[in-house]
GROMACS .gro file of C-alpha atoms in nm:
model
  406
    1MET     CA    1   0.297   2.849  -1.401
    2SER     CA    2   0.287   2.941  -1.770
    3VAL     CA    3   0.527   2.955  -2.063
    4SER     CA    4   0.491   3.118  -2.404
    5PRO     CA    5   0.720   3.001  -2.685
    6ASP     CA    6   0.960   3.279  -2.774
    7THR     CA    7   0.952   3.338  -3.149
    8ALA     CA    8   1.283   3.520  -3.131
    9ALA     CA    9   1.460   3.182  -3.098
   10PRO     CA   10   1.671   3.248  -2.788
   11VAL     CA   11   1.985   3.053  -2.724
   12ALA     CA   12   1.959   2.708  -2.570
   13ALA     CA   13   2.100   2.828  -2.238
   14ASP     CA   14   1.815   3.075  -2.190
   15GLN     CA   15   1.545   2.817  -2.261
   16ARG     CA   16   1.714   2.565  -2.036
   17ALA     CA   17   1.748   2.822  -1.757
   18ARG     CA   18   1.380   2.913  -1.791
   19PHE     CA   19   1.286   2.546  -1.759
   20PHE     CA   20   1.483   2.510  -1.434
   21THR     CA   21   1.327   2.827  -1.298
   22LEU     CA   22   0.986   2.672  -1.361
   23LEU     CA   23   1.098   2.347  -1.197
   24ASP     CA   24   1.218   2.536  -0.888
   25GLU     CA   25   0.884   2.721  -0.866
   26CYS     CA   26   0.696   2.395  -0.905
   27LEU     CA   27   0.888   2.230  -0.621
   28ALA     CA   28   0.853   2.535  -0.395
   29GLN     CA   29   0.474   2.530  -0.445
   30ASN     CA   30   0.455   2.150  -0.391
   31ALA     CA   31   0.288   2.134  -0.733
   32LEU     CA   32   0.497   1.870  -0.912
   33VAL     CA   33   0.306   1.567  -1.038
   34LYS     CA   34   0.589   1.410  -1.239
   35LEU     CA   35   0.890   1.486  -1.457
   36VAL     CA   36   0.990   1.248  -1.736
   37LEU     CA   37   1.333   1.256  -1.899
   38ALA     CA   38   1.320   1.087  -2.240
   39ARG     CA   39   1.507   1.049  -2.574
   40HIS     CA   40   1.812   0.897  -2.409
   41VAL     CA   41   2.145   0.977  -2.578
   42GLY     CA   42   2.379   0.885  -2.294
   43VAL     CA   43   2.633   0.606  -2.273
   44GLU     CA   44   2.439   0.381  -2.034
   45PRO     CA   45   2.308   0.080  -2.233
   46ASP     CA   46   1.937  -0.012  -2.231
   47LEU     CA   47   1.834   0.299  -2.032
   48GLN     CA   48   1.515   0.436  -2.189
   49ARG     CA   49   1.384   0.712  -1.964
   50ILE     CA   50   1.373   0.838  -1.606
   51LEU     CA   51   1.044   0.899  -1.423
   52ILE     CA   52   1.075   1.152  -1.139
   53THR     CA   53   0.801   1.195  -0.878
   54PRO     CA   54   0.775   1.363  -0.535
   55VAL     CA   55   0.801   1.151  -0.220
   56THR     CA   56   0.835   1.223   0.151
   57LEU     CA   57   1.102   1.030   0.340
   58LYS     CA   58   1.134   1.065   0.717
   59GLY     CA   59   0.933   1.385   0.698
   60GLN     CA   60   1.157   1.545   0.432
   61PRO     CA   61   1.049   1.621   0.073
   62CYS     CA   62   1.252   1.429  -0.185
   63LEU     CA   63   1.232   1.323  -0.548
   64SER     CA   64   1.215   0.958  -0.650
   65PHE     CA   65   1.406   0.871  -0.971
   66VAL     CA   66   1.286   0.554  -1.145
   67TYR     CA   67   1.547   0.456  -1.407
   68ARG     CA   68   1.357   0.255  -1.666
   69TYR     CA   69   1.562   0.002  -1.860
   70LYS     CA   70   1.442  -0.249  -2.118
   71THR     CA   71   1.407  -0.532  -1.865
   72ARG     CA   72   1.414  -0.372  -1.520
   73ASP     CA   73   1.360  -0.057  -1.315
   74ILE     CA   74   1.596   0.093  -1.057
   75THR     CA   75   1.472   0.348  -0.801
   76LYS     CA   76   1.689   0.609  -0.629
   77ASN     CA   77   1.567   0.885  -0.396
   78HIS     CA   78   1.743   1.220  -0.349
   79PRO     CA   79   1.679   1.543  -0.151
   80LEU     CA   80   1.533   1.827  -0.357
   81ALA     CA   81   1.851   2.033  -0.407
   82GLU     CA   82   2.054   1.726  -0.499
   83SER     CA   83   1.776   1.616  -0.736
   84VAL     CA   84   1.770   1.946  -0.925
   85ALA     CA   85   2.149   1.935  -0.962
   86LEU     CA   86   2.129   1.579  -1.098
   87ILE     CA   87   1.860   1.677  -1.350
   88GLY     CA   88   2.086   1.962  -1.460
   89GLN     CA   89   2.365   1.715  -1.529
   90LEU     CA   90   2.135   1.493  -1.737
   91LEU     CA   91   1.995   1.767  -1.965
   92PRO     CA   92   2.094   1.763  -2.248
   93SER     CA   93   2.401   1.538  -2.211
   94ALA     CA   94   2.202   1.219  -2.144
   95PHE     CA   95   1.843   1.312  -2.238
   96ARG     CA   96   1.708   1.547  -2.506
   97ASN     CA   97   1.350   1.571  -2.379
   98ALA     CA   98   1.207   1.676  -2.043
   99HIS     CA   99   0.831   1.662  -1.984
  100LEU     CA  100   0.726   1.850  -1.668
  101LEU     CA  101   0.370   1.796  -1.544
  102SER     CA  102   0.243   2.013  -1.258
  103LEU     CA  103  -0.097   2.066  -1.100
  104SER     CA  104  -0.162   2.365  -1.326
  105ASP     CA  105   0.052   2.329  -1.637
  106GLU     CA  106   0.247   2.101  -1.869
  107VAL     CA  107   0.589   2.203  -2.002
  108GLN     CA  108   0.824   2.035  -2.249
  109LEU     CA  109   1.189   2.115  -2.301
  110GLU     CA  110   1.337   1.963  -2.618
  111PHE     CA  111   1.689   1.968  -2.760
  112SER     CA  112   1.772   1.912  -3.126
  113LYS     CA  113   2.074   1.711  -3.241
  114LYS     CA  114   2.264   2.040  -3.274
  115GLY     CA  115   2.175   2.140  -2.917
  116LYS     CA  116   1.907   2.396  -3.000
  117ALA     CA  117   1.645   2.412  -2.723
  118SER     CA  118   1.273   2.480  -2.746
  119LEU     CA  119   1.025   2.527  -2.461
  120SER     CA  120   0.649   2.480  -2.495
  121SER     CA  121   0.353   2.469  -2.258
  122SER     CA  122  -0.010   2.358  -2.241
  123ALA     CA  123  -0.263   2.298  -1.963
  124PRO     CA  124  -0.253   1.933  -1.853
  125GLN     CA  125  -0.551   1.701  -1.864
  126GLN     CA  126  -0.575   1.709  -1.483
  127ALA     CA  127  -0.625   2.086  -1.482
  128ARG     CA  128  -0.874   2.080  -1.770
  129GLU     CA  129  -1.086   1.832  -1.580
  130ALA     CA  130  -1.054   2.041  -1.261
  131ARG     CA  131  -0.962   1.742  -1.048
  132PRO     CA  132  -0.883   1.816  -0.679
  133ALA     CA  133  -0.508   1.869  -0.661
  134GLY     CA  134  -0.465   1.761  -0.300
  135HIS     CA  135  -0.643   1.432  -0.363
  136ASP     CA  136  -0.422   1.354  -0.662
  137ARG     CA  137  -0.102   1.424  -0.472
  138GLU     CA  138  -0.209   1.206  -0.183
  139LYS     CA  139  -0.296   0.912  -0.405
  140LYS     CA  140   0.034   0.932  -0.593
  141ARG     CA  141   0.231   0.929  -0.270
  142TYR     CA  142   0.148   0.568  -0.185
  143LEU     CA  143   0.182   0.376  -0.511
  144ASP     CA  144   0.241   0.466  -0.874
  145LEU     CA  145   0.117   0.286  -1.184
  146SER     CA  146   0.473   0.282  -1.317
  147ARG     CA  147   0.588   0.017  -1.067
  148PRO     CA  148   0.716  -0.292  -1.257
  149PHE     CA  149   0.537  -0.551  -1.043
  150LEU     CA  150   0.200  -0.413  -1.156
  151VAL     CA  151   0.285  -0.507  -1.515
  152ASP     CA  152   0.400  -0.854  -1.414
  153LEU     CA  153   0.085  -0.920  -1.211
  154GLY     CA  154  -0.144  -0.798  -1.488
  155VAL     CA  155  -0.269  -0.477  -1.324
  156THR     CA  156  -0.116  -0.253  -1.593
  157ASN     CA  157  -0.004  -0.306  -1.950
  158ARG     CA  158   0.353  -0.257  -2.075
  159GLN     CA  159   0.283   0.113  -2.122
  160HIS     CA  160   0.199   0.126  -1.749
  161GLU     CA  161  -0.166   0.201  -1.820
  162LEU     CA  162  -0.430   0.055  -1.589
  163ILE     CA  163  -0.611  -0.244  -1.741
  164PRO     CA  164  -0.984  -0.161  -1.706
  165ALA     CA  165  -1.076  -0.503  -1.569
  166MET     CA  166  -0.826  -0.448  -1.283
  167SER     CA  167  -0.960  -0.111  -1.167
  168ARG     CA  168  -1.121  -0.260  -0.855
  169LYS     CA  169  -0.803  -0.444  -0.761
  170TRP     CA  170  -0.600  -0.125  -0.817
  171LYS     CA  171  -0.827   0.070  -0.581
  172GLN     CA  172  -0.797  -0.205  -0.321
  173ILE     CA  173  -0.417  -0.206  -0.345
  174ASN     CA  174  -0.399   0.172  -0.308
  175LYS     CA  175  -0.636   0.177  -0.012
  176PHE     CA  176  -0.440  -0.100   0.156
  177ILE     CA  177  -0.111   0.091   0.126
  178GLU     CA  178  -0.281   0.408   0.251
  179VAL     CA  179  -0.413   0.228   0.561
  180PHE     CA  180  -0.074   0.065   0.622
  181SER     CA  181   0.107   0.398   0.585
  182HIS     CA  182  -0.107   0.566   0.851
  183ALA     CA  183  -0.072   0.267   1.085
  184LEU     CA  184   0.306   0.265   1.039
  185ALA     CA  185   0.328   0.636   1.122
  186SER     CA  186   0.145   0.582   1.453
  187SER     CA  187   0.328   0.262   1.550
  188PRO     CA  188   0.655   0.216   1.746
  189ILE     CA  189   0.819   0.051   1.440
  190SER     CA  190   1.162   0.194   1.355
  191LEU     CA  191   1.259   0.204   0.987
  192ASP     CA  192   1.626   0.193   1.086
  193LYS     CA  193   1.585  -0.182   1.147
  194PRO     CA  194   1.445  -0.457   0.922
  195VAL     CA  195   1.065  -0.448   0.906
  196ARG     CA  196   0.944  -0.809   0.909
  197VAL     CA  197   0.604  -0.867   0.753
  198ALA     CA  198   0.395  -1.184   0.710
  199ASP     CA  199   0.098  -1.184   0.472
  200PHE     CA  200  -0.117  -1.492   0.531
  201GLY     CA  201  -0.334  -1.598   0.239
  202SER     CA  202  -0.127  -1.392  -0.004
  203GLY     CA  203  -0.288  -1.538  -0.318
  204LYS     CA  204  -0.138  -1.393  -0.635
  205GLY     CA  205   0.063  -1.148  -0.425
  206TYR     CA  206  -0.090  -0.814  -0.521
  207LEU     CA  207  -0.077  -0.670  -0.169
  208THR     CA  208   0.240  -0.859  -0.074
  209PHE     CA  209   0.435  -0.707  -0.361
  210ALA     CA  210   0.276  -0.366  -0.290
  211ILE     CA  211   0.381  -0.352   0.075
  212HIS     CA  212   0.732  -0.475  -0.007
  213ASP     CA  213   0.764  -0.214  -0.283
  214TYR     CA  214   0.635   0.059  -0.051
  215LEU     CA  215   0.881  -0.032   0.225
  216ARG     CA  216   1.183  -0.076   0.000
  217ASN     CA  217   1.136   0.186  -0.271
  218THR     CA  218   0.921   0.458  -0.116
  219LEU     CA  219   1.039   0.447   0.246
  220GLN     CA  220   1.389   0.313   0.170
  221ALA     CA  221   1.348   0.065   0.458
  222GLN     CA  222   1.475  -0.291   0.476
  223GLY     CA  223   1.148  -0.476   0.424
  224GLU     CA  224   1.158  -0.852   0.484
  225VAL     CA  225   0.820  -0.968   0.357
  226THR     CA  226   0.688  -1.325   0.350
  227GLY     CA  227   0.374  -1.423   0.162
  228VAL     CA  228   0.208  -1.741   0.289
  229GLU     CA  229  -0.027  -1.926   0.055
  230LEU     CA  230  -0.169  -2.281   0.045
  231ARG     CA  231  -0.172  -2.312  -0.334
  232GLU     CA  232   0.168  -2.429  -0.457
  233ASP     CA  233   0.115  -2.290  -0.807
  234MET     CA  234   0.061  -1.940  -0.664
  235VAL     CA  235   0.371  -1.970  -0.445
  236SER     CA  236   0.584  -2.072  -0.746
  237LEU     CA  237   0.437  -1.794  -0.959
  238CYS     CA  238   0.506  -1.526  -0.698
  239ASN     CA  239   0.857  -1.646  -0.613
  240ALA     CA  240   0.946  -1.641  -0.983
  241ALA     CA  241   0.809  -1.287  -1.017
  242ALA     CA  242   0.999  -1.169  -0.707
  243ALA     CA  243   1.326  -1.304  -0.849
  244ARG     CA  244   1.259  -1.170  -1.198
  245LEU     CA  245   1.167  -0.821  -1.074
  246GLU     CA  246   1.459  -0.800  -0.830
  247HIS     CA  247   1.260  -0.775  -0.507
  248PRO     CA  248   1.523  -0.867  -0.244
  249GLY     CA  249   1.372  -0.962   0.089
  250LEU     CA  250   1.045  -1.086  -0.060
  251VAL     CA  251   0.969  -1.459  -0.045
  252PHE     CA  252   0.659  -1.677  -0.068
  253ARG     CA  253   0.606  -1.999   0.128
  254CYS     CA  254   0.354  -2.277   0.090
  255GLY     CA  255   0.137  -2.325   0.398
  256ASP     CA  256  -0.109  -2.145   0.622
  257VAL     CA  257  -0.114  -1.964   0.954
  258ARG     CA  258  -0.092  -2.291   1.145
  259SER     CA  259   0.202  -2.443   0.954
  260VAL     CA  260   0.406  -2.124   0.903
  261ALA     CA  261   0.455  -1.955   1.238
  262PRO     CA  262   0.717  -1.675   1.247
  263SER     CA  263   0.872  -1.623   1.589
  264GLU     CA  264   0.909  -1.245   1.549
  265LEU     CA  265   0.719  -0.997   1.333
  266GLU     CA  266   0.660  -0.626   1.306
  267VAL     CA  267   0.352  -0.654   1.080
  268MET     CA  268   0.095  -0.933   1.044
  269ILE     CA  269  -0.157  -0.929   0.758
  270ALA     CA  270  -0.444  -1.169   0.696
  271LEU     CA  271  -0.706  -1.057   0.447
  272HIS     CA  272  -1.018  -1.263   0.384
  273ALA     CA  273  -0.913  -1.549   0.613
  274CYS     CA  274  -1.217  -1.773   0.654
  275ASP     CA  275  -1.386  -1.830   0.992
  276THR     CA  276  -1.135  -1.922   1.268
  277ALA     CA  277  -0.835  -1.875   1.035
  278THR     CA  278  -0.865  -1.505   1.122
  279ASP     CA  279  -0.839  -1.595   1.491
  280TYR     CA  280  -0.528  -1.805   1.432
  281ALA     CA  281  -0.374  -1.520   1.231
  282ILE     CA  282  -0.442  -1.260   1.502
  283HIS     CA  283  -0.304  -1.501   1.763
  284THR     CA  284   0.013  -1.544   1.556
  285GLY     CA  285   0.050  -1.167   1.530
  286ILE     CA  286   0.012  -1.113   1.905
  287ARG     CA  287   0.240  -1.406   1.995
  288SER     CA  288   0.513  -1.289   1.756
  289GLY     CA  289   0.507  -0.934   1.894
  290ALA     CA  290   0.367  -0.767   1.582
  291GLN     CA  291   0.329  -0.392   1.623
  292ILE     CA  292   0.067  -0.376   1.345
  293ILE     CA  293  -0.206  -0.634   1.280
  294MET     CA  294  -0.429  -0.597   0.973
  295CYS     CA  295  -0.718  -0.839   0.921
  296SER     CA  296  -1.012  -0.849   0.684
  297PRO     CA  297  -1.233  -1.129   0.824
  298CYS     CA  298  -1.438  -1.364   0.611
  299CYS     CA  299  -1.710  -1.605   0.729
  300HIS     CA  300  -1.817  -1.630   1.094
  301LYS     CA  301  -1.930  -1.989   1.142
  302GLN     CA  302  -1.801  -2.060   1.494
  303ILE     CA  303  -2.004  -1.792   1.672
  304ARG     CA  304  -2.313  -1.829   1.452
  305GLN     CA  305  -2.345  -2.195   1.553
  306GLN     CA  306  -2.336  -2.102   1.923
  307ILE     CA  307  -2.547  -1.787   1.944
  308GLN     CA  308  -2.876  -1.814   2.128
  309SER     CA  309  -3.075  -1.505   2.044
  310PRO     CA  310  -3.213  -1.317   2.346
  311VAL     CA  311  -3.594  -1.325   2.359
  312LEU     CA  312  -3.625  -0.955   2.282
  313LEU     CA  313  -3.421  -0.994   1.962
  314GLN     CA  314  -3.579  -1.315   1.829
  315PRO     CA  315  -3.841  -1.143   1.605
  316MET     CA  316  -3.559  -0.953   1.433
  317LEU     CA  317  -3.321  -1.247   1.413
  318GLN     CA  318  -3.569  -1.498   1.272
  319TYR     CA  319  -3.443  -1.390   0.929
  320GLY     CA  320  -3.126  -1.566   0.814
  321LEU     CA  321  -2.966  -1.253   0.675
  322HIS     CA  322  -2.998  -1.067   1.005
  323LEU     CA  323  -2.871  -1.366   1.200
  324GLY     CA  324  -2.560  -1.380   0.983
  325GLN     CA  325  -2.498  -1.006   1.019
  326GLN     CA  326  -2.529  -1.036   1.395
  327ALA     CA  327  -2.284  -1.326   1.408
  328GLU     CA  328  -2.036  -1.122   1.206
  329MET     CA  329  -2.074  -0.817   1.430
  330VAL     CA  330  -2.041  -1.016   1.753
  331THR     CA  331  -1.742  -1.217   1.628
  332ASP     CA  332  -1.544  -0.916   1.511
  333SER     CA  333  -1.635  -0.716   1.822
  334LEU     CA  334  -1.492  -0.993   2.040
  335ARG     CA  335  -1.176  -1.000   1.829
  336ALA     CA  336  -1.133  -0.623   1.858
  337LEU     CA  337  -1.191  -0.629   2.235
  338LEU     CA  338  -0.940  -0.913   2.277
  339LEU     CA  339  -0.682  -0.714   2.082
  340GLU     CA  340  -0.750  -0.416   2.307
  341ALA     CA  341  -0.700  -0.639   2.610
  342CYS     CA  342  -0.362  -0.746   2.469
  343GLY     CA  343  -0.242  -0.387   2.446
  344TYR     CA  344  -0.345  -0.275   2.098
  345GLU     CA  345  -0.527   0.039   1.984
  346THR     CA  346  -0.792  -0.122   1.765
  347LYS     CA  347  -1.023   0.006   1.492
  348VAL     CA  348  -1.294  -0.169   1.292
  349PHE     CA  349  -1.385   0.010   0.970
  350GLU     CA  350  -1.478  -0.026   0.606
  351PHE     CA  351  -1.164  -0.120   0.417
  352ILE     CA  352  -1.297  -0.015   0.077
  353SER     CA  353  -1.647   0.076  -0.041
  354LEU     CA  354  -1.898  -0.195  -0.125
  355GLU     CA  355  -1.898  -0.105  -0.493
  356HIS     CA  356  -1.545  -0.244  -0.518
  357THR     CA  357  -1.566  -0.562  -0.309
  358ASN     CA  358  -1.819  -0.732  -0.083
  359LYS     CA  359  -1.544  -0.823   0.166
  360ASN     CA  360  -1.501  -0.476   0.301
  361LYS     CA  361  -1.438  -0.485   0.676
  362MET     CA  362  -1.094  -0.440   0.828
  363ILE     CA  363  -0.971  -0.485   1.184
  364LEU     CA  364  -0.661  -0.271   1.235
  365ALA     CA  365  -0.460  -0.297   1.556
  366VAL     CA  366  -0.151  -0.092   1.647
  367LYS     CA  367   0.050  -0.172   1.960
  368ARG     CA  368   0.022   0.079   2.244
  369ALA     CA  369   0.316   0.206   2.442
  370GLY     CA  370   0.313   0.146   2.817
  371ALA     CA  371   0.127  -0.087   3.050
  372PHE     CA  372  -0.246  -0.085   3.130
  373ASP     CA  373  -0.505  -0.291   3.320
  374PRO     CA  374  -0.696  -0.530   3.087
  375ALA     CA  375  -0.946  -0.635   3.357
  376PRO     CA  376  -1.233  -0.399   3.254
  377LEU     CA  377  -1.207  -0.516   2.892
  378LEU     CA  378  -1.205  -0.883   2.991
  379ALA     CA  379  -1.516  -0.821   3.202
  380ARG     CA  380  -1.695  -0.669   2.898
  381ILE     CA  381  -1.599  -0.972   2.690
  382GLU     CA  382  -1.751  -1.207   2.948
  383GLU     CA  383  -2.071  -1.000   2.962
  384LEU     CA  384  -2.107  -1.011   2.584
  385LYS     CA  385  -2.052  -1.388   2.579
  386ARG     CA  386  -2.312  -1.441   2.850
  387PHE     CA  387  -2.567  -1.224   2.669
  388TYR     CA  388  -2.544  -1.441   2.357
  389ALA     CA  389  -2.474  -1.770   2.541
  390ILE     CA  390  -2.137  -1.807   2.367
  391ARG     CA  391  -1.939  -2.092   2.517
  392GLU     CA  392  -1.610  -2.050   2.330
  393GLN     CA  393  -1.437  -1.801   2.102
  394CYS     CA  394  -1.133  -1.933   1.915
  395LEU     CA  395  -0.900  -1.634   1.959
  396GLU     CA  396  -0.968  -1.613   2.332
  397SER     CA  397  -0.897  -1.985   2.374
  398LEU     CA  398  -0.566  -1.957   2.185
  399LEU     CA  399  -0.455  -1.654   2.387
  400ARG     CA  400  -0.540  -1.815   2.721
  401ALA     CA  401  -0.363  -2.137   2.627
  402ASP     CA  402  -0.046  -1.937   2.565
  403GLY     CA  403  -0.087  -1.725   2.877
  404LEU     CA  404  -0.127  -1.408   2.673
  405LEU     CA  405  -0.443  -1.305   2.860
  406SER     CA  406  -0.412  -1.239   3.233
   0.00000   0.00000   0.00000
């Protein structure tokens, strides 16, 4: 896509028509990165600009319009044809500047006070740096730096630029939403009904806000998200932010996985829950019928205190580091097998690379459809426990006490 300024000064209608031709080509080629409408001259008070980005809703390509006001943002999603018609209505009656950024070019349409239009083009920074286009589009699909909650939580500044010290947290947030998106697509969860989510150990609420924003604004689903946190100051901080940023359906409660026990859930999240807190969280997810369970375990004291190393392995496990790694592997393997036995398709993988955080393992479980025989899995669990002389595993005990294991 390229444009050369016409020195013959064509009429505004020609320049405007050329811009919309370029926009149509950009959408047809799936090459749009973003379109910004600026220099607001419309009647709506406090409206500053509109940020337009591509999204996919229920398998259909759409455009997401983020209306940026002085104190709030409002998001509306429209099909492509409807979006182009709406942009046509806004230029130049409500906005005098349109900045179109594609994977290969950068175009600006500007209107003077007298209505004269000018069209200019230059290669964008992304193209000059030869960044992989597919990778960029995929990253932008999950979460955008323009989201208001990122400013409030200190991830971006007021110009929606990433604060360098928060780059690791930003990568973690993006990876989390990516993992959740894939799990949601493979789960039986219907977006036509409220999606109830509990995030245990929500802390400052980075991931809690992110998943609520993704459900509500990107997927246009009715997300009912609860963050659970022991620290009262964090709960107050997050509830105030949720009210201030107009996040309906997002609430934070003071407590932990034992004191806050939802009866029904679609999604259960517990990241970096220490030792048996992860077991209690998984148990809560299974008991409440969660279709997706996402855990990032931390500490593995219960199993480490019980393990008796087999004779063959004792020379290797005489070193404390190796003993700890073994306890972690055995603990999380038992958790994954127990989830499988309860009817979940389970994966254990690296959540995000070690250069970003040292707590990098995730257990992801998505509910299977249909019945199956758990007996072979339960037999493997017993064999593993016998091999390491493990007397008790917390999650197994909780499940058996509730009759959730046959």
